[in-house]
Every structure is written in C-alpha cells, then in structure tokens.
Amino acid sequence: MRAHHIMSRRVLTIRPEAPVADAVRLMLEHHISGLPVVDSAGNLVGILCESDFLRRSEIGTEHERNRLLSMLLGTERVAGEFVKEHGRTVEQVMTRQPVTIKEQTPLGAVADMMERRHLNHIPVMRDDRIVGMITRSDFLSAVAGPLTSASGYSEGDNHLRRSVLAALTRTPWQPIGLNVSVKDGAVTLRGVVKGENAHRAVVVTCENVPGVRRVDDRLCVHSTHPDPEDDYGGGDFVSLQTEPSTLDDEPL
C-alpha cells in the first residue's frame, strides 16, 4: 500500500498571518491535532501541532532560563523560544520546514519515517501542493479493515459503525474511552460521558444515524453536575477516543 491509499484527503489549512487563537479554535472544533500552514500561493510553509503548545506563557509552561544558562544556550536560541512561547500569529508558533511525503510513498517508508522522527502527522504532497495528511490514526483505520472483514460482521455493520463514529465526532459531547460495536443494525455503546443531558444526547445522536435499529446504552455517567470551571469555558478538551473491545465485543 502507498500513502494515497490511507491519507485523509479533506485537509484544513490556515494562513501564517492568522491569529494563534483562530488556529486553536479550528483545531478544537474539528478535532485535529495537526494543521498545515500555507501561504497566499498555496505553498506549504509550516505545520501547527499540539506539541507546539506545550510551552506557552498562557499556562505558565514557558522556559525559565537564568542569565548564565541563557548565555550558554546563546541569544538566538533563547530568543526563538521566547517567540514560540509568546507569539500571537501562526507564523510565530508553527514548526517550519515540515517533513513531507509524496502520494506514491510506500506505507513502510512512511511508518519508518514517523517512528524515526517521532512524527504524528505528515503532509502528502503533489508537486508543491498539499493533497492529503497522514496521521497515526490513519494507520489504525487501515489495519481495522482487514481485521473486521474476518470478524464475522457484515459490511453493512462496518459502514454503520463508521457513520455512528462520524456523527459523534461532530458533537461536543463525545464520551471518553468510547467503544462502539454494531451487529445487525443494533449499536452498543460503552464509555464514560459527563452529565445526564450529554448522556441522552449521545444516545439520540446515534438513534438519528440512518440504518440504526436499536441502541444498547451501556455508557457510564461520570457526573450529573458540571464542574465549576465549565461555566467559564474551562476544563480539559477531550477528543474522541476508542478503546479495544473485549473478546465478546470486538470493535468493527
């Protein structure tokens, strides 16, 4: 298999002059952890990743260098760290000169590159244009196909499960540690959801997916009351996750 077989073709991008706040909002709204940066001509000039926000002044994680250490590291490096930790535009925070691959790059070479360079995202290029993105989760999806085809589930169940996951991904109330299995149109849900209203909303979301005959609700409610910080827009942002199923409930 090659890169174009598993890459995501719908790629969101952002301009280098855009505010960092806009990039963060875009990444959270679309549940993406890597955002390519392109200039006005459509050329890839960088990539913005979750790791670029590990050291930020807003949360007090910026580097603290004493005068001696700053002298040893050099003014250029210390100044570069300061810009990344306090920058207000995407260009100031992004990782420049990202590693890229071509559409025809073999998957083995892509896997080697991601392991060797500790990469989570690689833009896929056609000439000088970005045409796709490969993330580690794309490998998981690729592996799932052969495994589920031999698991006794029908292709209709496989398709329905993907539709349910897609529907939940678009909502702000995704369960933590979500596990979805589908058998003969019946959807079984496991995971932890925060709040009774969110609990009901998850079930209703699944019931509204075309083809779902029944929802077997095995979700756990973490709390019936919102945390105080939720009233102010705080708290942790949690993306959709999947957990391995038990032997009697294999994921599709």
PDB file of N, CA, C and O in Angstrom, residues 166-233:
ATOM      1  N   ALA A 166     -18.624   8.891  13.047  1.00  0.00           N
ATOM      2  CA  ALA A 166     -18.545  10.196  12.388  1.00  0.00           C
ATOM      3  C   ALA A 166     -19.556  11.165  12.982  1.00  0.00           C
ATOM      4  O   ALA A 166     -19.258  12.342  13.199  1.00  0.00           O
ATOM      5  N   ALA A 167     -20.766  10.673  13.266  1.00  0.00           N
ATOM      6  CA  ALA A 167     -21.801  11.536  13.849  1.00  0.00           C
ATOM      7  C   ALA A 167     -21.384  12.026  15.234  1.00  0.00           C
ATOM      8  O   ALA A 167     -21.578  13.196  15.574  1.00  0.00           O
ATOM      9  N   LEU A 168     -20.815  11.145  16.045  1.00  0.00           N
ATOM     10  CA  LEU A 168     -20.396  11.536  17.385  1.00  0.00           C
ATOM     11  C   LEU A 168     -19.202  12.476  17.351  1.00  0.00           C
ATOM     12  O   LEU A 168     -19.065  13.358  18.202  1.00  0.00           O
ATOM     13  N   THR A 169     -18.334  12.309  16.368  1.00  0.00           N
ATOM     14  CA  THR A 169     -17.163  13.176  16.252  1.00  0.00           C
ATOM     15  C   THR A 169     -17.563  14.622  16.035  1.00  0.00           C
ATOM     16  O   THR A 169     -16.866  15.540  16.456  1.00  0.00           O
ATOM     17  N   ARG A 170     -18.694  14.829  15.394  1.00  0.00           N
ATOM     18  CA  ARG A 170     -19.143  16.191  15.086  1.00  0.00           C
ATOM     19  C   ARG A 170     -19.858  16.858  16.257  1.00  0.00           C
ATOM     20  O   ARG A 170     -20.285  18.007  16.138  1.00  0.00           O
ATOM     21  N   THR A 171     -20.002  16.176  17.377  1.00  0.00           N
ATOM     22  CA  THR A 171     -20.722  16.739  18.519  1.00  0.00           C
ATOM     23  C   THR A 171     -19.754  17.133  19.634  1.00  0.00           C
ATOM     24  O   THR A 171     -18.638  16.618  19.697  1.00  0.00           O
ATOM     25  N   PRO A 172     -20.170  18.034  20.526  1.00  0.00           N
ATOM     26  CA  PRO A 172     -19.310  18.431  21.650  1.00  0.00           C
ATOM     27  C   PRO A 172     -19.455  17.532  22.868  1.00  0.00           C
ATOM     28  O   PRO A 172     -18.865  17.807  23.900  1.00  0.00           O
ATOM     29  N   TRP A 173     -20.236  16.457  22.767  1.00  0.00           N
ATOM     30  CA  TRP A 173     -20.479  15.622  23.956  1.00  0.00           C
ATOM     31  C   TRP A 173     -19.974  14.190  23.756  1.00  0.00           C
ATOM     32  O   TRP A 173     -20.561  13.238  24.237  1.00  0.00           O
ATOM     33  N   GLN A 174     -18.850  14.022  23.034  1.00  0.00           N
ATOM     34  CA  GLN A 174     -18.344  12.660  22.819  1.00  0.00           C
ATOM     35  C   GLN A 174     -17.942  12.020  24.143  1.00  0.00           C
ATOM     36  O   GLN A 174     -17.325  12.653  24.985  1.00  0.00           O
ATOM     37  N   PRO A 175     -18.279  10.756  24.330  1.00  0.00           N
ATOM     38  CA  PRO A 175     -17.840  10.052  25.542  1.00  0.00           C
ATOM     39  C   PRO A 175     -16.330   9.854  25.556  1.00  0.00           C
ATOM     40  O   PRO A 175     -15.682   9.808  24.510  1.00  0.00           O
ATOM     41  N   ILE A 176     -15.785   9.735  26.753  1.00  0.00           N
ATOM     42  CA  ILE A 176     -14.373   9.414  26.919  1.00  0.00           C
ATOM     43  C   ILE A 176     -14.220   7.896  26.863  1.00  0.00           C
ATOM     44  O   ILE A 176     -15.005   7.167  27.453  1.00  0.00           O
ATOM     45  N   GLY A 177     -13.196   7.418  26.167  1.00  0.00           N
ATOM     46  CA  GLY A 177     -12.989   5.981  26.060  1.00  0.00           C
ATOM     47  C   GLY A 177     -14.127   5.300  25.326  1.00  0.00           C
ATOM     48  O   GLY A 177     -14.541   4.202  25.684  1.00  0.00           O
ATOM     49  N   LEU A 178     -14.644   5.941  24.282  1.00  0.00           N
ATOM     50  CA  LEU A 178     -15.805   5.423  23.560  1.00  0.00           C
ATOM     51  C   LEU A 178     -15.490   4.102  22.864  1.00  0.00           C
ATOM     52  O   LEU A 178     -14.453   3.951  22.224  1.00  0.00           O
ATOM     53  N   ASN A 179     -16.398   3.152  22.996  1.00  0.00           N
ATOM     54  CA  ASN A 179     -16.327   1.890  22.268  1.00  0.00           C
ATOM     55  C   ASN A 179     -17.676   1.665  21.611  1.00  0.00           C
ATOM     56  O   ASN A 179     -18.710   1.661  22.285  1.00  0.00           O
ATOM     57  N   VAL A 180     -17.664   1.538  20.287  1.00  0.00           N
ATOM     58  CA  VAL A 180     -18.892   1.339  19.522  1.00  0.00           C
ATOM     59  C   VAL A 180     -18.805   0.013  18.787  1.00  0.00           C
ATOM     60  O   VAL A 180     -17.819  -0.254  18.092  1.00  0.00           O
ATOM     61  N   SER A 181     -19.811  -0.831  18.957  1.00  0.00           N
ATOM     62  CA  SER A 181     -19.910  -2.056  18.159  1.00  0.00           C
ATOM     63  C   SER A 181     -21.307  -2.119  17.554  1.00  0.00           C
ATOM     64  O   SER A 181     -22.268  -1.606  18.131  1.00  0.00           O
ATOM     65  N   VAL A 182     -21.390  -2.720  16.369  1.00  0.00           N
ATOM     66  CA  VAL A 182     -22.664  -2.801  15.648  1.00  0.00           C
ATOM     67  C   VAL A 182     -22.858  -4.230  15.160  1.00  0.00           C
ATOM     68  O   VAL A 182     -21.949  -4.818  14.562  1.00  0.00           O
ATOM     69  N   LYS A 183     -24.030  -4.769  15.418  1.00  0.00           N
ATOM     70  CA  LYS A 183     -24.372  -6.116  14.961  1.00  0.00           C
ATOM     71  C   LYS A 183     -25.808  -6.107  14.484  1.00  0.00           C
ATOM     72  O   LYS A 183     -26.735  -5.794  15.248  1.00  0.00           O
ATOM     73  N   ASP A 184     -25.985  -6.391  13.200  1.00  0.00           N
ATOM     74  CA  ASP A 184     -27.327  -6.417  12.604  1.00  0.00           C
ATOM     75  C   ASP A 184     -28.093  -5.122  12.837  1.00  0.00           C
ATOM     76  O   ASP A 184     -29.294  -5.128  13.128  1.00  0.00           O
ATOM     77  N   GLY A 185     -27.399  -4.004  12.755  1.00  0.00           N
ATOM     78  CA  GLY A 185     -28.028  -2.700  12.899  1.00  0.00           C
ATOM     79  C   GLY A 185     -28.231  -2.236  14.325  1.00  0.00           C
ATOM     80  O   GLY A 185     -28.703  -1.121  14.561  1.00  0.00           O
ATOM     81  N   ALA A 186     -27.879  -3.080  15.321  1.00  0.00           N
ATOM     82  CA  ALA A 186     -28.005  -2.703  16.727  1.00  0.00           C
ATOM     83  C   ALA A 186     -26.664  -2.143  17.211  1.00  0.00           C
ATOM     84  O   ALA A 186     -25.623  -2.808  17.099  1.00  0.00           O
ATOM     85  N   VAL A 187     -26.684  -0.940  17.749  1.00  0.00           N
ATOM     86  CA  VAL A 187     -25.467  -0.251  18.184  1.00  0.00           C
ATOM     87  C   VAL A 187     -25.302  -0.410  19.691  1.00  0.00           C
ATOM     88  O   VAL A 187     -26.229  -0.128  20.457  1.00  0.00           O
ATOM     89  N   THR A 188     -24.123  -0.871  20.112  1.00  0.00           N
ATOM     90  CA  THR A 188     -23.801  -0.967  21.530  1.00  0.00           C
ATOM     91  C   THR A 188     -22.762   0.095  21.866  1.00  0.00           C
ATOM     92  O   THR A 188     -21.727   0.193  21.200  1.00  0.00           O
ATOM     93  N   LEU A 189     -23.060   0.880  22.892  1.00  0.00           N
ATOM     94  CA  LEU A 189     -22.184   1.982  23.295  1.00  0.00           C
ATOM     95  C   LEU A 189     -21.587   1.709  24.669  1.00  0.00           C
ATOM     96  O   LEU A 189     -22.302   1.352  25.603  1.00  0.00           O
ATOM     97  N   ARG A 190     -20.270   1.892  24.778  1.00  0.00           N
ATOM     98  CA  ARG A 190     -19.591   1.849  26.069  1.00  0.00           C
ATOM     99  C   ARG A 190     -18.662   3.048  26.164  1.00  0.00           C
ATOM    100  O   ARG A 190     -18.140   3.527  25.167  1.00  0.00           O
ATOM    101  N   GLY A 191     -18.466   3.517  27.388  1.00  0.00           N
ATOM    102  CA  GLY A 191     -17.600   4.658  27.608  1.00  0.00           C
ATOM    103  C   GLY A 191     -18.111   5.472  28.780  1.00  0.00           C
ATOM    104  O   GLY A 191     -19.063   5.081  29.462  1.00  0.00           O
ATOM    105  N   VAL A 192     -17.484   6.608  29.000  1.00  0.00           N
ATOM    106  CA  VAL A 192     -17.852   7.482  30.110  1.00  0.00           C
ATOM    107  C   VAL A 192     -18.283   8.822  29.544  1.00  0.00           C
ATOM    108  O   VAL A 192     -17.563   9.431  28.748  1.00  0.00           O
ATOM    109  N   VAL A 193     -19.476   9.259  29.946  1.00  0.00           N
ATOM    110  CA  VAL A 193     -19.994  10.532  29.473  1.00  0.00           C
ATOM    111  C   VAL A 193     -20.245  11.436  30.667  1.00  0.00           C
ATOM    112  O   VAL A 193     -20.610  10.972  31.759  1.00  0.00           O
ATOM    113  N   LYS A 194     -20.039  12.723  30.479  1.00  0.00           N
ATOM    114  CA  LYS A 194     -20.113  13.682  31.577  1.00  0.00           C
ATOM    115  C   LYS A 194     -21.463  14.392  31.582  1.00  0.00           C
ATOM    116  O   LYS A 194     -21.726  15.248  30.758  1.00  0.00           O
ATOM    117  N   GLY A 195     -22.337  14.015  32.497  1.00  0.00           N
ATOM    118  CA  GLY A 195     -23.613  14.682  32.625  1.00  0.00           C
ATOM    119  C   GLY A 195     -24.761  13.904  32.015  1.00  0.00           C
ATOM    120  O   GLY A 195     -24.600  13.227  30.993  1.00  0.00           O
ATOM    121  N   GLU A 196     -25.926  13.995  32.642  1.00  0.00           N
ATOM    122  CA  GLU A 196     -27.087  13.239  32.181  1.00  0.00           C
ATOM    123  C   GLU A 196     -27.604  13.753  30.847  1.00  0.00           C
ATOM    124  O   GLU A 196     -28.045  12.972  29.986  1.00  0.00           O
ATOM    125  N   ASN A 197     -27.568  15.079  30.628  1.00  0.00           N
ATOM    126  CA  ASN A 197     -28.017  15.622  29.349  1.00  0.00           C
ATOM    127  C   ASN A 197     -27.120  15.158  28.209  1.00  0.00           C
ATOM    128  O   ASN A 197     -27.594  14.798  27.126  1.00  0.00           O
ATOM    129  N   ALA A 198     -25.811  15.168  28.454  1.00  0.00           N
ATOM    130  CA  ALA A 198     -24.873  14.680  27.438  1.00  0.00           C
ATOM    131  C   ALA A 198     -25.096  13.196  27.171  1.00  0.00           C
ATOM    132  O   ALA A 198     -24.995  12.728  26.037  1.00  0.00           O
ATOM    133  N   HIS A 199     -25.424  12.453  28.233  1.00  0.00           N
ATOM    134  CA  HIS A 199     -25.715  11.027  28.111  1.00  0.00           C
ATOM    135  C   HIS A 199     -26.875  10.809  27.141  1.00  0.00           C
ATOM    136  O   HIS A 199     -26.798  10.004  26.202  1.00  0.00           O
ATOM    137  N   ARG A 200     -27.964  11.546  27.365  1.00  0.00           N
ATOM    138  CA  ARG A 200     -29.128  11.401  26.494  1.00  0.00           C
ATOM    139  C   ARG A 200     -28.814  11.863  25.065  1.00  0.00           C
ATOM    140  O   ARG A 200     -29.280  11.269  24.093  1.00  0.00           O
ATOM    141  N   ALA A 201     -27.986  12.918  24.968  1.00  0.00           N
ATOM    142  CA  ALA A 201     -27.653  13.453  23.647  1.00  0.00           C
ATOM    143  C   ALA A 201     -26.844  12.456  22.823  1.00  0.00           C
ATOM    144  O   ALA A 201     -27.016  12.360  21.603  1.00  0.00           O
ATOM    145  N   VAL A 202     -25.958  11.705  23.478  1.00  0.00           N
ATOM    146  CA  VAL A 202     -25.183  10.681  22.769  1.00  0.00           C
ATOM    147  C   VAL A 202     -26.113   9.631  22.189  1.00  0.00           C
ATOM    148  O   VAL A 202     -25.987   9.232  21.016  1.00  0.00           O
ATOM    149  N   VAL A 203     -27.063   9.162  22.990  1.00  0.00           N
ATOM    150  CA  VAL A 203     -27.997   8.134  22.534  1.00  0.00           C
ATOM    151  C   VAL A 203     -28.848   8.660  21.379  1.00  0.00           C
ATOM    152  O   VAL A 203     -29.036   7.977  20.358  1.00  0.00           O
ATOM    153  N   VAL A 204     -29.357   9.878  21.507  1.00  0.00           N
ATOM    154  CA  VAL A 204     -30.199  10.463  20.461  1.00  0.00           C
ATOM    155  C   VAL A 204     -29.402  10.642  19.172  1.00  0.00           C
ATOM    156  O   VAL A 204     -29.911  10.397  18.063  1.00  0.00           O
ATOM    157  N   THR A 205     -28.142  11.061  19.297  1.00  0.00           N
ATOM    158  CA  THR A 205     -27.285  11.214  18.113  1.00  0.00           C
ATOM    159  C   THR A 205     -27.180   9.902  17.357  1.00  0.00           C
ATOM    160  O   THR A 205     -27.306   9.862  16.129  1.00  0.00           O
ATOM    161  N   CYS A 206     -26.972   8.819  18.086  1.00  0.00           N
ATOM    162  CA  CYS A 206     -26.857   7.503  17.454  1.00  0.00           C
ATOM    163  C   CYS A 206     -28.185   7.061  16.844  1.00  0.00           C
ATOM    164  O   CYS A 206     -28.220   6.489  15.750  1.00  0.00           O
ATOM    165  N   GLU A 207     -29.272   7.321  17.553  1.00  0.00           N
ATOM    166  CA  GLU A 207     -30.595   6.913  17.049  1.00  0.00           C
ATOM    167  C   GLU A 207     -30.946   7.617  15.745  1.00  0.00           C
ATOM    168  O   GLU A 207     -31.728   7.095  14.944  1.00  0.00           O
ATOM    169  N   ASN A 208     -30.377   8.793  15.525  1.00  0.00           N
ATOM    170  CA  ASN A 208     -30.682   9.565  14.318  1.00  0.00           C
ATOM    171  C   ASN A 208     -29.786   9.214  13.130  1.00  0.00           C
ATOM    172  O   ASN A 208     -29.957   9.775  12.049  1.00  0.00           O
ATOM    173  N   VAL A 209     -28.834   8.321  13.330  1.00  0.00           N
ATOM    174  CA  VAL A 209     -27.995   7.870  12.207  1.00  0.00           C
ATOM    175  C   VAL A 209     -28.818   6.899  11.358  1.00  0.00           C
ATOM    176  O   VAL A 209     -29.339   5.910  11.882  1.00  0.00           O
ATOM    177  N   PRO A 210     -28.975   7.161  10.078  1.00  0.00           N
ATOM    178  CA  PRO A 210     -29.757   6.273   9.215  1.00  0.00           C
ATOM    179  C   PRO A 210     -29.240   4.833   9.257  1.00  0.00           C
ATOM    180  O   PRO A 210     -28.035   4.597   9.146  1.00  0.00           O
ATOM    181  N   GLY A 211     -30.149   3.897   9.462  1.00  0.00           N
ATOM    182  CA  GLY A 211     -29.778   2.491   9.492  1.00  0.00           C
ATOM    183  C   GLY A 211     -29.706   1.894  10.884  1.00  0.00           C
ATOM    184  O   GLY A 211     -29.699   0.669  11.034  1.00  0.00           O
ATOM    185  N   VAL A 212     -29.660   2.748  11.920  1.00  0.00           N
ATOM    186  CA  VAL A 212     -29.597   2.246  13.299  1.00  0.00           C
ATOM    187  C   VAL A 212     -30.972   1.740  13.711  1.00  0.00           C
ATOM    188  O   VAL A 212     -31.956   2.480  13.689  1.00  0.00           O
ATOM    189  N   ARG A 213     -31.044   0.473  14.098  1.00  0.00           N
ATOM    190  CA  ARG A 213     -32.299  -0.132  14.509  1.00  0.00           C
ATOM    191  C   ARG A 213     -32.532  -0.019  16.004  1.00  0.00           C
ATOM    192  O   ARG A 213     -33.663   0.101  16.474  1.00  0.00           O
ATOM    193  N   ARG A 214     -31.480  -0.088  16.767  1.00  0.00           N
ATOM    194  CA  ARG A 214     -31.603  -0.054  18.221  1.00  0.00           C
ATOM    195  C   ARG A 214     -30.277   0.404  18.826  1.00  0.00           C
ATOM    196  O   ARG A 214     -29.222   0.179  18.257  1.00  0.00           O
ATOM    197  N   VAL A 215     -30.339   1.075  19.989  1.00  0.00           N
ATOM    198  CA  VAL A 215     -29.125   1.496  20.700  1.00  0.00           C
ATOM    199  C   VAL A 215     -29.104   0.815  22.055  1.00  0.00           C
ATOM    200  O   VAL A 215     -30.015   1.002  22.878  1.00  0.00           O
ATOM    201  N   ASP A 216     -28.085  -0.001  22.267  1.00  0.00           N
ATOM    202  CA  ASP A 216     -27.875  -0.655  23.560  1.00  0.00           C
ATOM    203  C   ASP A 216     -26.946   0.238  24.373  1.00  0.00           C
ATOM    204  O   ASP A 216     -25.731   0.269  24.166  1.00  0.00           O
ATOM    205  N   ASP A 217     -27.519   0.985  25.278  1.00  0.00           N
ATOM    206  CA  ASP A 217     -26.791   2.014  26.035  1.00  0.00           C
ATOM    207  C   ASP A 217     -26.106   1.406  27.263  1.00  0.00           C
ATOM    208  O   ASP A 217     -26.765   1.056  28.238  1.00  0.00           O
ATOM    209  N   ARG A 218     -24.785   1.298  27.190  1.00  0.00           N
ATOM    210  CA  ARG A 218     -24.012   0.818  28.334  1.00  0.00           C
ATOM    211  C   ARG A 218     -23.007   1.874  28.796  1.00  0.00           C
ATOM    212  O   ARG A 218     -21.964   1.567  29.363  1.00  0.00           O
ATOM    213  N   LEU A 219     -23.347   3.120  28.542  1.00  0.00           N
ATOM    214  CA  LEU A 219     -22.492   4.236  28.940  1.00  0.00           C
ATOM    215  C   LEU A 219     -22.558   4.470  30.449  1.00  0.00           C
ATOM    216  O   LEU A 219     -23.587   4.221  31.075  1.00  0.00           O
ATOM    217  N   CYS A 220     -21.471   4.962  30.987  1.00  0.00           N
ATOM    218  CA  CYS A 220     -21.428   5.348  32.405  1.00  0.00           C
ATOM    219  C   CYS A 220     -21.440   6.866  32.495  1.00  0.00           C
ATOM    220  O   CYS A 220     -20.740   7.545  31.746  1.00  0.00           O
ATOM    221  N   VAL A 221     -22.242   7.406  33.406  1.00  0.00           N
ATOM    222  CA  VAL A 221     -22.307   8.853  33.611  1.00  0.00           C
ATOM    223  C   VAL A 221     -21.334   9.226  34.701  1.00  0.00           C
ATOM    224  O   VAL A 221     -21.427   8.749  35.834  1.00  0.00           O
ATOM    225  N   HIS A 222     -20.381  10.095  34.368  1.00  0.00           N
ATOM    226  CA  HIS A 222     -19.336  10.468  35.328  1.00  0.00           C
ATOM    227  C   HIS A 222     -19.861  11.395  36.402  1.00  0.00           C
ATOM    228  O   HIS A 222     -19.538  11.277  37.569  1.00  0.00           O
ATOM    229  N   SER A 223     -20.687  12.370  35.999  1.00  0.00           N
ATOM    230  CA  SER A 223     -21.184  13.340  36.967  1.00  0.00           C
ATOM    231  C   SER A 223     -22.474  13.934  36.448  1.00  0.00           C
ATOM    232  O   SER A 223     -22.633  14.154  35.248  1.00  0.00           O
ATOM    233  N   THR A 224     -23.405  14.193  37.357  1.00  0.00           N
ATOM    234  CA  THR A 224     -24.664  14.815  36.948  1.00  0.00           C
ATOM    235  C   THR A 224     -24.614  16.319  37.056  1.00  0.00           C
ATOM    236  O   THR A 224     -25.549  17.009  36.693  1.00  0.00           O
ATOM    237  N   HIS A 225     -23.517  16.865  37.596  1.00  0.00           N
ATOM    238  CA  HIS A 225     -23.375  18.312  37.749  1.00  0.00           C
ATOM    239  C   HIS A 225     -22.113  18.762  37.050  1.00  0.00           C
ATOM    240  O   HIS A 225     -21.074  18.116  37.179  1.00  0.00           O
ATOM    241  N   PRO A 226     -22.158  19.876  36.300  1.00  0.00           N
ATOM    242  CA  PRO A 226     -20.961  20.356  35.627  1.00  0.00           C
ATOM    243  C   PRO A 226     -19.924  20.841  36.638  1.00  0.00           C
ATOM    244  O   PRO A 226     -20.268  21.324  37.713  1.00  0.00           O
ATOM    245  N   ASP A 227     -18.653  20.663  36.290  1.00  0.00           N
ATOM    246  CA  ASP A 227     -17.597  21.211  37.121  1.00  0.00           C
ATOM    247  C   ASP A 227     -17.670  22.726  37.107  1.00  0.00           C
ATOM    248  O   ASP A 227     -18.115  23.331  36.132  1.00  0.00           O
ATOM    249  N   PRO A 228     -17.230  23.374  38.196  1.00  0.00           N
ATOM    250  CA  PRO A 228     -17.312  24.843  38.254  1.00  0.00           C
ATOM    251  C   PRO A 228     -16.644  25.519  37.083  1.00  0.00           C
ATOM    252  O   PRO A 228     -17.135  26.516  36.567  1.00  0.00           O
ATOM    253  N   GLU A 229     -15.483  24.964  36.624  1.00  0.00           N
ATOM    254  CA  GLU A 229     -14.780  25.658  35.554  1.00  0.00           C
ATOM    255  C   GLU A 229     -15.523  25.609  34.241  1.00  0.00           C
ATOM    256  O   GLU A 229     -15.276  26.399  33.344  1.00  0.00           O
ATOM    257  N   ASP A 230     -16.467  24.637  34.067  1.00  0.00           N
ATOM    258  CA  ASP A 230     -17.206  24.538  32.831  1.00  0.00           C
ATOM    259  C   ASP A 230     -18.060  25.771  32.580  1.00  0.00           C
ATOM    260  O   ASP A 230     -18.344  26.132  31.447  1.00  0.00           O
ATOM    261  N   ASP A 231     -18.497  26.426  33.649  1.00  0.00           N
ATOM    262  CA  ASP A 231     -19.312  27.618  33.490  1.00  0.00           C
ATOM    263  C   ASP A 231     -18.533  28.755  32.865  1.00  0.00           C
ATOM    264  O   ASP A 231     -19.088  29.718  32.378  1.00  0.00           O
ATOM    265  N   TYR A 232     -17.215  28.650  32.894  1.00  0.00           N
ATOM    266  CA  TYR A 232     -16.378  29.711  32.369  1.00  0.00           C
ATOM    267  C   TYR A 232     -15.612  29.255  31.130  1.00  0.00           C
ATOM    268  O   TYR A 232     -14.654  29.872  30.700  1.00  0.00           O
ATOM    269  N   GLY A 233     -16.041  28.141  30.566  1.00  0.00           N
ATOM    270  CA  GLY A 233     -15.390  27.663  29.357  1.00  0.00           C
ATOM    271  C   GLY A 233     -14.091  26.953  29.621  1.00  0.00           C
ATOM    272  O   GLY A 233     -13.304  26.740  28.718  1.00  0.00           O
TER     273      GLY A 233
END
